[in-house]
Coordinates of C-alpha atoms and ligand atoms in Angstrom, one line a residue:
M135 CA -48.7 57.6 -113.7
A136 CA -50.1 59.9 -112.4
K137 CA -52.1 57.7 -109.9
T138 CA -48.4 55.1 -109.0
T139 CA -46.7 58.7 -108.1
H140 CA -49.5 58.8 -105.8
T141 CA -50.2 55.9 -104.7
S142 CA -46.1 55.1 -103.0
T143 CA -46.3 58.9 -101.8
K144 CA -49.4 57.8 -100.0
S145 CA -47.5 54.3 -98.8
S146 CA -44.4 55.7 -97.9
S147 CA -45.8 57.9 -95.5
I148 CA -48.1 54.9 -93.6
R149 CA -44.5 52.6 -93.9
P150 CA -43.5 52.1 -90.3
P151 CA -39.9 54.5 -89.0
R152 CA -37.3 52.6 -89.9
V153 CA -36.0 52.1 -86.9
A154 CA -31.3 51.1 -86.0
I155 CA -29.6 51.5 -82.8
A156 CA -25.6 52.8 -82.3
V157 CA -24.0 51.7 -80.3
M158 CA -21.8 54.2 -78.4
A159 CA -17.9 51.8 -77.9
A160 CA -15.0 54.4 -79.0
G161 CA -13.8 55.9 -76.1
K162 CA -10.2 55.0 -74.4
G163 CA -11.9 54.1 -71.3
T164 CA -9.2 56.1 -68.7
R165 CA -10.7 55.4 -66.2
L166 CA -9.8 51.9 -65.9
K167 CA -6.4 51.8 -65.5
S168 CA -5.6 49.0 -68.7
K169 CA -4.2 48.8 -71.9
H170 CA -7.2 46.6 -74.1
P171 CA -10.2 48.8 -74.5
K172 CA -13.4 49.0 -72.3
V173 CA -15.2 48.0 -74.0
L174 CA -14.1 44.8 -74.4
H175 CA -13.7 44.0 -70.5
E176 CA -15.8 40.8 -69.6
I177 CA -18.0 41.0 -66.6
G178 CA -20.6 37.7 -67.6
G179 CA -18.2 35.7 -69.0
K180 CA -17.9 37.6 -72.1
P181 CA -17.0 41.4 -73.4
I182 CA -19.5 43.7 -72.9
L183 CA -19.9 44.9 -75.4
A184 CA -21.4 41.7 -76.3
H185 CA -24.0 42.5 -74.0
V186 CA -26.0 45.2 -75.6
I187 CA -24.9 44.0 -79.3
A188 CA -27.1 41.0 -78.3
T189 CA -29.6 43.4 -76.2
A190 CA -29.5 45.3 -79.1
A191 CA -30.3 42.8 -81.2
K192 CA -33.6 41.0 -79.8
V193 CA -34.9 44.4 -80.8
V194 CA -33.6 45.0 -84.6
P195 CA -31.5 43.0 -86.6
P196 CA -28.3 43.4 -86.6
S197 CA -28.3 44.7 -89.9
D198 CA -29.4 47.9 -88.6
I199 CA -27.6 47.8 -85.7
F200 CA -23.6 50.3 -86.0
A201 CA -21.0 49.7 -83.4
I202 CA -19.1 53.0 -83.1
I203 CA -16.3 51.8 -82.5
G204 CA -12.3 53.3 -82.6
H205 CA -9.8 53.0 -79.6
E206 CA -8.4 49.2 -81.2
A207 CA -10.8 49.4 -83.7
D208 CA -9.3 46.0 -85.2
R209 CA -9.3 44.0 -82.0
V210 CA -12.8 45.2 -81.1
R211 CA -14.3 44.4 -85.2
A212 CA -12.4 41.7 -84.9
A213 CA -14.4 39.9 -80.8
L214 CA -17.6 41.4 -82.1
A215 CA -17.2 39.6 -86.2
E216 CA -20.1 37.7 -85.8
T217 CA -22.4 39.2 -84.4
G218 CA -23.3 40.6 -87.6
V219 CA -23.0 44.4 -86.4
N220 CA -21.9 47.0 -89.1
F221 CA -19.2 49.0 -87.7
V222 CA -18.0 53.1 -87.4
L223 CA -14.9 54.6 -87.5
Q224 CA -14.9 57.5 -85.2
P225 CA -10.8 57.8 -85.8
E226 CA -10.3 59.8 -82.4
P227 CA -12.7 59.9 -79.8
R228 CA -14.0 63.6 -78.6
G229 CA -17.0 62.6 -77.9
T230 CA -20.3 60.9 -77.0
G231 CA -21.4 63.9 -79.6
H232 CA -18.9 63.6 -82.2
A233 CA -19.0 59.2 -81.8
L234 CA -22.9 60.1 -83.2
M235 CA -21.7 62.9 -86.1
V236 CA -19.2 61.2 -87.5
A237 CA -22.1 57.8 -88.3
R238 CA -23.8 60.6 -90.5
E239 CA -23.7 58.0 -94.0
A240 CA -25.1 55.1 -91.5
L241 CA -27.7 56.3 -90.4
S242 CA -28.5 59.3 -92.5
P243 CA -31.1 56.6 -94.0
Y244 CA -33.6 55.6 -90.8
D245 CA -36.5 57.0 -89.2
Q246 CA -34.9 56.8 -86.0
V247 CA -32.5 56.1 -83.8
I248 CA -31.6 54.2 -80.6
V249 CA -27.9 55.3 -79.2
L250 CA -27.1 52.8 -76.2
S251 CA -23.7 53.4 -74.6
G252 CA -21.4 50.2 -75.1
D253 CA -20.6 50.6 -71.1
A254 CA -23.6 50.8 -69.6
P255 CA -24.6 46.4 -70.5
L256 CA -27.3 45.4 -68.0
I257 CA -29.5 47.8 -70.7
T258 CA -33.5 45.6 -71.0
P259 CA -34.8 44.8 -74.7
E260 CA -38.5 45.0 -72.7
T261 CA -36.9 48.9 -71.4
I262 CA -35.4 49.8 -75.2
Q263 CA -38.4 49.1 -76.9
R264 CA -39.8 51.4 -74.5
L265 CA -37.7 54.4 -74.1
R266 CA -39.4 54.3 -78.3
D267 CA -42.3 54.0 -78.1
F268 CA -42.5 56.1 -75.7
H269 CA -40.8 58.6 -77.7
T270 CA -42.3 57.8 -81.2
G271 CA -46.1 58.4 -78.7
Q272 CA -44.7 62.4 -77.2
K273 CA -43.8 62.9 -81.0
A274 CA -40.0 63.9 -79.0
T275 CA -37.1 65.1 -81.5
M276 CA -35.4 63.6 -78.6
T277 CA -35.5 62.2 -76.0
L278 CA -33.6 59.7 -73.4
L279 CA -34.2 57.5 -70.7
S280 CA -33.0 58.8 -66.5
A281 CA -32.6 56.9 -63.4
D282 CA -32.9 57.8 -59.8
L283 CA -30.2 57.0 -57.9
A284 CA -29.3 57.3 -54.0
N285 CA -25.2 58.6 -55.6
P286 CA -26.0 60.1 -58.9
F287 CA -22.1 61.4 -58.3
G288 CA -20.4 60.9 -62.4
Y289 CA -22.9 61.1 -63.8
G290 CA -25.0 64.2 -65.8
R291 CA -27.9 64.8 -64.1
V292 CA -31.1 66.0 -65.4
L293 CA -32.9 69.7 -65.9
R294 CA -36.5 69.3 -66.2
K295 CA -38.5 72.4 -67.4
S296 CA -40.6 71.7 -64.5
A297 CA -40.6 68.7 -61.8
K298 CA -43.9 67.1 -63.4
S299 CA -42.6 67.3 -67.4
P300 CA -41.7 65.6 -69.3
E301 CA -40.1 67.9 -71.0
V302 CA -35.9 68.2 -70.8
R303 CA -34.5 71.4 -71.1
A304 CA -31.1 70.3 -71.1
I305 CA -28.4 66.9 -68.6
V306 CA -25.2 69.0 -67.7
E307 CA -22.8 67.0 -66.7
E308 CA -21.5 66.2 -62.9
K309 CA -17.2 68.9 -64.1
A310 CA -19.9 71.5 -65.0
V311 CA -22.6 71.8 -62.3
T312 CA -24.1 73.9 -59.3
P313 CA -24.1 72.7 -55.6
Q314 CA -27.7 73.2 -56.4
Q315 CA -27.9 71.4 -59.4
K316 CA -25.6 68.8 -57.1
K317 CA -28.8 67.8 -55.0
I318 CA -30.5 66.4 -59.1
H319 CA -30.6 62.5 -57.7
E320 CA -32.6 62.2 -61.6
I321 CA -29.6 61.2 -64.7
N322 CA -28.6 61.0 -67.4
S323 CA -28.6 57.0 -68.3
G324 CA -26.2 57.9 -71.6
F325 CA -29.9 55.8 -74.2
Y326 CA -31.5 58.4 -76.2
A327 CA -33.7 57.8 -78.2
F328 CA -33.2 60.8 -82.0
S329 CA -35.2 61.8 -85.3
V330 CA -32.1 61.1 -86.7
P331 CA -33.2 64.0 -89.5
A332 CA -33.4 66.7 -86.3
L333 CA -30.4 64.8 -85.4
Y334 CA -28.2 66.1 -88.3
E335 CA -29.6 69.2 -89.4
H336 CA -28.4 70.0 -85.0
I337 CA -25.8 68.9 -84.8
G338 CA -23.7 71.1 -86.3
S339 CA -24.6 73.3 -82.7
L340 CA -22.6 71.0 -80.4
S341 CA -19.2 73.2 -79.6
T342 CA -16.1 71.6 -77.6
D343 CA -16.7 74.2 -74.5
N344 CA -16.5 72.5 -71.5
A345 CA -14.3 70.4 -69.1
H346 CA -13.3 67.5 -71.5
H347 CA -12.6 70.0 -74.5
E348 CA -15.2 66.9 -76.5
Y349 CA -18.2 67.2 -78.5
Y350 CA -20.5 66.2 -75.6
L351 CA -24.0 64.0 -76.9
T352 CA -26.3 64.8 -74.0
D353 CA -25.7 68.6 -75.2
M354 CA -28.2 68.3 -77.9
A355 CA -31.1 68.9 -74.9
A356 CA -30.2 72.5 -75.3
V357 CA -30.1 72.6 -78.5
F358 CA -33.3 71.1 -79.3
C359 CA -34.6 73.6 -76.8
R360 CA -33.1 76.2 -78.2
A361 CA -34.7 75.1 -81.5
R362 CA -37.4 74.9 -79.8
K363 CA -37.7 71.4 -80.5
K364 CA -39.1 68.2 -78.4
V365 CA -36.7 67.1 -75.4
V366 CA -38.5 64.6 -73.2
A367 CA -37.1 61.5 -70.1
M368 CA -38.6 58.9 -69.4
K369 CA -37.2 57.5 -65.8
T370 CA -37.0 54.2 -66.1
S371 CA -37.7 52.5 -62.4
D372 CA -35.1 50.1 -62.1
A373 CA -31.8 51.9 -62.1
G374 CA -29.8 48.4 -61.6
E375 CA -30.0 49.2 -65.9
V376 CA -28.5 51.6 -66.6
L377 CA -25.7 51.7 -64.5
G378 CA -22.4 52.2 -66.0
S379 CA -18.6 50.7 -66.1
N380 CA -15.9 53.7 -66.1
T381 CA -13.7 51.9 -63.0
R382 CA -12.8 48.3 -62.3
A383 CA -15.0 48.5 -59.1
E384 CA -18.1 49.1 -61.7
M385 CA -17.5 47.2 -64.2
M386 CA -16.9 44.0 -61.3
D387 CA -20.3 44.9 -59.3
L388 CA -22.2 44.6 -62.4
D389 CA -20.1 41.4 -63.1
A390 CA -21.2 40.0 -59.6
L391 CA -25.2 41.7 -60.4
L392 CA -24.8 39.5 -63.9
R393 CA -24.2 36.8 -62.4
L394 CA -27.0 36.6 -59.3
A395 CA -29.6 37.3 -62.3
K396 CA -28.4 34.2 -63.8
C397 CA -28.3 32.4 -60.6
Q398 CA -31.8 32.9 -60.7
Q399 CA -32.7 33.1 -64.3
L400 CA -32.3 29.3 -63.3
L401 CA -33.5 28.8 -60.0
S402 CA -36.2 30.2 -61.6
E403 CA -35.6 26.8 -64.4
G404 CA -35.5 24.4 -60.8
V405 CA -31.8 24.5 -61.7
T406 CA -30.3 24.0 -57.2
I407 CA -27.6 25.8 -57.2
F408 CA -26.1 26.1 -53.2
Y409 CA -25.2 29.4 -51.7
P410 CA -25.2 31.1 -55.4
Q411 CA -22.9 33.7 -54.6
S412 CA -20.2 31.7 -54.9
C413 CA -20.5 30.5 -57.9
V414 CA -19.4 32.2 -61.1
I415 CA -21.8 31.3 -63.5
D416 CA -21.7 33.1 -66.8
S417 CA -25.2 34.4 -69.2
D418 CA -24.8 31.9 -71.7
V419 CA -24.7 28.8 -70.1
E420 CA -27.5 26.0 -69.6
I421 CA -28.7 24.4 -67.2
G422 CA -32.1 21.7 -67.3
A423 CA -33.7 21.1 -64.7
D424 CA -33.3 19.5 -61.5
T425 CA -30.0 19.3 -62.1
V426 CA -27.9 20.4 -58.0
I427 CA -25.2 22.9 -58.1
E428 CA -22.4 22.8 -55.2
P429 CA -21.5 25.1 -53.9
F430 CA -17.8 26.9 -55.2
V431 CA -18.6 25.5 -58.8
Q432 CA -18.4 27.3 -61.7
L433 CA -20.1 26.8 -65.4
L434 CA -18.6 29.0 -68.5
G435 CA -18.6 29.9 -71.6
K436 CA -21.5 28.1 -74.0
T437 CA -21.8 25.2 -70.8
K438 CA -24.1 23.2 -71.5
I439 CA -25.8 21.1 -68.7
G440 CA -28.4 19.0 -68.4
G441 CA -30.6 17.7 -66.1
D442 CA -30.9 16.2 -63.3
C443 CA -26.9 15.8 -62.6
R444 CA -24.6 16.6 -59.6
I445 CA -21.4 19.1 -60.4
R446 CA -19.6 18.6 -57.1
S447 CA -18.0 21.7 -55.1
Y448 CA -14.4 23.6 -57.2
S449 CA -15.3 22.2 -60.6
V450 CA -14.7 23.8 -63.5
I451 CA -16.6 23.4 -66.4
R452 CA -15.2 25.2 -69.4
N453 CA -17.3 25.6 -73.3
S454 CA -18.5 21.8 -72.4
E455 CA -21.8 19.2 -72.8
I456 CA -23.1 17.2 -70.6
G457 CA -26.1 14.8 -71.0
D458 CA -28.6 13.7 -68.4
N459 CA -28.2 12.2 -64.9
V460 CA -23.9 12.4 -64.6
T461 CA -22.0 13.2 -61.2
V462 CA -19.3 15.9 -62.1
N463 CA -17.2 15.0 -58.4
P464 CA -15.4 17.3 -56.8
G465 CA -12.4 19.3 -57.9
T466 CA -13.4 18.4 -61.5
I467 CA -12.1 21.2 -65.0
M468 CA -13.2 21.1 -68.7
D469 CA -12.3 22.0 -71.4
D470 CA -14.7 22.3 -74.7
S471 CA -14.9 18.3 -73.9
R472 CA -18.6 16.1 -74.0
V473 CA -20.3 14.3 -71.3
A474 CA -22.2 11.7 -72.2
A475 CA -25.6 10.6 -70.1
S476 CA -24.8 9.2 -66.0
A477 CA -21.7 9.2 -66.4
I478 CA -19.8 9.8 -63.4
V479 CA -16.0 12.3 -64.0
G480 CA -14.2 12.9 -61.0
P481 CA -13.2 14.4 -58.3
Y482 CA -9.2 15.2 -59.5
S483 CA -10.6 14.3 -63.3
R484 CA -8.9 17.7 -65.8
L485 CA -10.9 16.2 -68.6
R486 CA -8.8 18.5 -72.2
P487 CA -10.4 20.0 -75.2
G488 CA -11.3 17.0 -77.4
S489 CA -12.4 14.3 -74.0
E490 CA -15.6 12.6 -74.9
I491 CA -17.4 9.8 -72.1
G492 CA -19.6 8.0 -72.9
E493 CA -23.5 6.7 -71.5
G494 CA -22.4 5.6 -67.9
A495 CA -18.9 6.0 -68.0
H496 CA -16.1 6.2 -65.2
V497 CA -14.1 9.3 -65.3
G498 CA -11.6 9.0 -61.4
N499 CA -9.4 10.1 -59.3
F500 CA -6.3 13.0 -61.1
V501 CA -6.9 10.6 -64.5
E502 CA -6.7 13.3 -67.3
T503 CA -8.2 12.4 -70.9
K504 CA -7.4 14.5 -73.9
K505 CA -8.4 13.7 -77.3
T506 CA -9.3 11.2 -75.7
K507 CA -13.6 9.1 -77.6
L508 CA -14.4 6.9 -73.5
G509 CA -16.6 4.4 -74.7
K510 CA -20.5 4.0 -73.0
G511 CA -20.1 2.0 -70.0
S512 CA -15.8 1.6 -69.9
K513 CA -14.3 3.3 -67.0
A514 CA -10.6 4.6 -66.7
N515 CA -10.9 5.1 -61.6
H516 CA -6.8 5.6 -60.8
L517 CA -4.4 7.8 -62.4
T518 CA -4.3 7.5 -65.3
Y519 CA -3.0 9.5 -69.4
L520 CA -5.1 8.7 -71.9
G521 CA -3.9 11.6 -75.3
D522 CA -5.2 10.8 -78.3
T523 CA -7.0 7.3 -77.8
E524 CA -10.6 5.9 -78.8
I525 CA -11.2 4.0 -76.2
G526 CA -14.4 1.8 -77.1
E527 CA -17.3 0.3 -74.5
G528 CA -17.1 -1.7 -71.4
V529 CA -13.5 -1.4 -71.2
N530 CA -11.2 -1.3 -68.2
V531 CA -8.5 0.7 -68.1
G532 CA -6.0 -0.2 -65.2
A533 CA -4.9 2.7 -62.2
G534 CA -1.7 4.4 -63.5
T535 CA -1.8 3.6 -67.3
I536 CA -0.1 5.7 -69.3
T537 CA -0.6 6.6 -73.0
C538 CA 2.2 6.9 -75.1
N539 CA 0.7 9.5 -77.8
Y540 CA 3.7 11.5 -78.3
D541 CA 7.6 10.3 -79.4
G542 CA 9.6 14.2 -79.8
A543 CA 7.7 14.9 -82.8
N544 CA 4.7 13.5 -84.1
K545 CA 0.9 12.7 -81.6
H546 CA 0.1 9.2 -82.2
K547 CA -3.0 7.9 -81.6
T548 CA -3.8 4.1 -79.0
V549 CA -7.0 2.1 -80.0
I550 CA -8.8 0.0 -77.4
E551 CA -11.0 -2.0 -78.1
D552 CA -14.4 -3.1 -76.6
G553 CA -14.3 -4.7 -73.7
A554 CA -10.7 -5.1 -73.7
F555 CA -8.8 -4.9 -70.2
I556 CA -5.4 -2.7 -69.6
G557 CA -4.1 -3.2 -66.5
S558 CA -2.2 -1.2 -63.7
D559 CA 1.1 0.8 -64.9
S560 CA 0.7 -0.2 -68.3
T561 CA 1.8 2.3 -71.2
L562 CA 0.6 2.4 -74.3
V563 CA 3.2 3.4 -76.9
A564 CA 1.2 4.5 -80.1
P565 CA 0.2 3.5 -82.5
V566 CA -0.6 0.8 -81.5
T567 CA -4.4 -1.0 -80.9
I568 CA -5.4 -3.6 -78.4
G569 CA -7.9 -5.7 -79.6
R570 CA -12.0 -7.3 -78.8
G571 CA -12.0 -9.0 -75.8
S572 CA -7.7 -8.0 -74.7
Y573 CA -6.2 -8.8 -71.8
V574 CA -2.9 -7.3 -71.6
A575 CA -0.8 -8.2 -67.8
A576 CA 0.0 -5.5 -65.5
S577 CA 2.7 -3.1 -65.8
S578 CA 3.7 -4.3 -69.3
C579 CA 5.4 -1.1 -72.3
I580 CA 3.3 -2.3 -74.5
T581 CA 5.1 -2.0 -78.5
E582 CA 2.9 -4.1 -80.7
D583 CA -0.7 -4.3 -82.3
V584 CA -2.1 -7.4 -79.6
P585 CA -5.1 -9.0 -81.2
A586 CA -8.8 -10.0 -80.5
D587 CA -8.7 -12.5 -77.6
S588 CA -5.3 -12.7 -76.5
L589 CA -3.2 -11.8 -73.1
A590 CA -0.5 -9.2 -73.9
L591 CA 2.8 -9.5 -71.4
G592 CA 5.6 -6.9 -71.9
R593 CA 7.9 -6.4 -69.0
A594 CA 10.4 -8.8 -67.1
R595 CA 9.7 -12.2 -65.8
Q596 CA 10.0 -11.8 -61.9
T597 CA 12.7 -13.4 -60.2
V598 CA 12.7 -14.2 -55.8
K599 CA 15.8 -15.6 -54.3
E600 CA 15.1 -16.9 -51.0
G601 CA 16.2 -16.1 -48.1
W602 CA 18.4 -13.3 -49.4
A603 CA 17.5 -10.3 -46.6
A604 CA 17.5 -12.7 -43.9
A605 CA 21.7 -12.7 -45.0
K606 CA 21.5 -9.3 -45.8
R607 CA 20.6 -8.7 -42.2
A608 CA 22.5 -11.3 -40.7
N609 CA 26.3 -9.9 -43.0
Q610 CA 25.2 -6.7 -41.3
A611 CA 24.4 -7.5 -37.3
V612 CA 28.1 -8.9 -38.1
L613 CA 29.1 -5.0 -39.7
K614 CA 27.5 -4.0 -36.7
A615 CA 29.0 -6.4 -34.0
K616 CA 33.5 -5.6 -34.5
G617 CA 32.4 -1.7 -34.2
Ligands
UD1_1420 C1 -22.1 59.6 -69.9 C2 -23.0 61.2 -70.4 C3 -24.0 61.4 -69.1 C4 -24.0 60.2 -68.9 C5 -23.6 58.9 -68.3 C6 -23.8 57.8 -68.2 C7 -21.6 62.1 -72.6 C8 -21.3 63.6 -72.4 N1 -22.7 61.8 -70.9 O1 -20.9 60.0 -69.3 O2 -24.9 62.2 -68.5 O3 -24.3 60.0 -67.1 O4 -22.5 58.5 -70.1 O5 -23.5 56.4 -67.8 O6 -22.6 62.3 -73.2 N2 -18.5 57.5 -76.4 C9 -18.0 57.4 -77.3 N3 -17.1 58.1 -78.6 C10 -16.3 58.6 -77.6 C11 -16.4 59.3 -76.8 C12 -17.6 57.8 -75.9 O7 -17.6 56.0 -78.8 O8 -15.7 60.0 -78.5 C13 -18.5 56.3 -75.6 C14 -17.3 55.3 -74.6 O9 -17.3 53.4 -75.2 C15 -18.1 54.5 -74.1 C16 -19.9 55.7 -74.6 O10 -19.3 56.3 -75.4 O11 -19.5 53.5 -74.0 C17 -20.1 56.8 -73.2 O12 -18.9 57.6 -72.8 P1 -18.3 57.8 -71.1 O13 -16.8 58.2 -71.7 O14 -18.0 56.6 -70.8 O15 -19.3 58.1 -70.0 P2 -19.8 59.0 -69.2 O16 -18.4 60.0 -68.9 O17 -19.6 58.3 -69.0
CA1421 CA1 -19.8 55.8 -69.3

């Protein structure tokens, strides 16, 4: 019995520390002048907080991540539900120190906590890991990540014990800095590592005796120093990583940085992007090697593009999957659609949700598709609407064809089987099926199913009145002569 107890004590003393990540995201974001929570504003195509959480999830599992939320908590929770992280409610935003006070119960099972700011999304997993290792190596109670900024305005300044010492005696917020301290360029990034037991032993010493009447987490540096606990700063070499987004202007700076970084990543992976500053490519987009992106292209959401494609100017592609060797001509708009290898789309095509363009198929100028499958090698090249349509292989859809899928109350399906030929300016009134290998004569209105291998004509027979125009002109000349 005694032996068992001894063994368990020993194993617990050598086990690695349990580490949690807390992300502070409960603030109002007053400086944005927005009715939406700051952390849900999007940069790089997704909410700021989603970037921070994705980074945190590369360091610890989502079950060890705690997002501290408050302002519009339900919306924030809903937007991040699928990340699998935990949420802690801070009912009133009474400061960054208060955010950690309310997380006491959630964090108490851990040995260390890394604290991130939900509004500073450029931090990398490597830097978080380095912060943790530095904290452990220094045997510190609190470690903060600092950076040298050319313009430190607005940030808390780091007061070191001496210029060369890693030890910090306090952090002073912008509103409290003396003229002398204003000259300090080393800022507090808002990222920290803490010993959890020490944090909660001393957090009660924070006060609201400051310009905002809030509990500042930054004051823990001075609190720990008074208690003779070690506080150190680790300076990052990349000051860009710590930038926060308190104003719209700062947010747009971060957006531009993220997008440029995304382009650089794609360039290094073998994608050509002409004039990358003009392209808008979201963080989660994937593109294969030797694909060429022309200027002024937007690739959004979870879009995935194969290799050897050419995406030409002014195309806007969202949540779509494109195979290899596809050409998307200028001005194409695509949402929630799939395009198979070697297809050609555009110029000026609009692929609405549920469009599936088959291998080698063509969709041309001013063609709109919705919930439509266009089979291998089929073509719809000009001025056409295809909605709720299933089109087989090797079909030619003539210019100006329209599927009439809506009867005013319900949507109906059109089926065009393999090898059919739809003459120009035809209307196909759904539900209707055009059989395999059939022809529809130009300008037909088709209301009934067409069996395979037939010709369907659905239009008025042509009448010709010979001499009619000449007679009309003669009549007009007589009237004119009479005055
Ligand atoms: C904070 C730091 C400052 C640092 C800067 C770095 C404090 C007092 N100051 O200032 O030293 O240089 O970050 O970006 O911490 N939040 C809550 N609950 C609250 C208040 C804030 O969760 O009650 C969240 C916010 O949503 C935000 C983060 O904490 O994501 C930081 O708060 P913010 O008000 O932006 O602090 P800063 O003024 O930027
Ligand atoms: Ca901030």
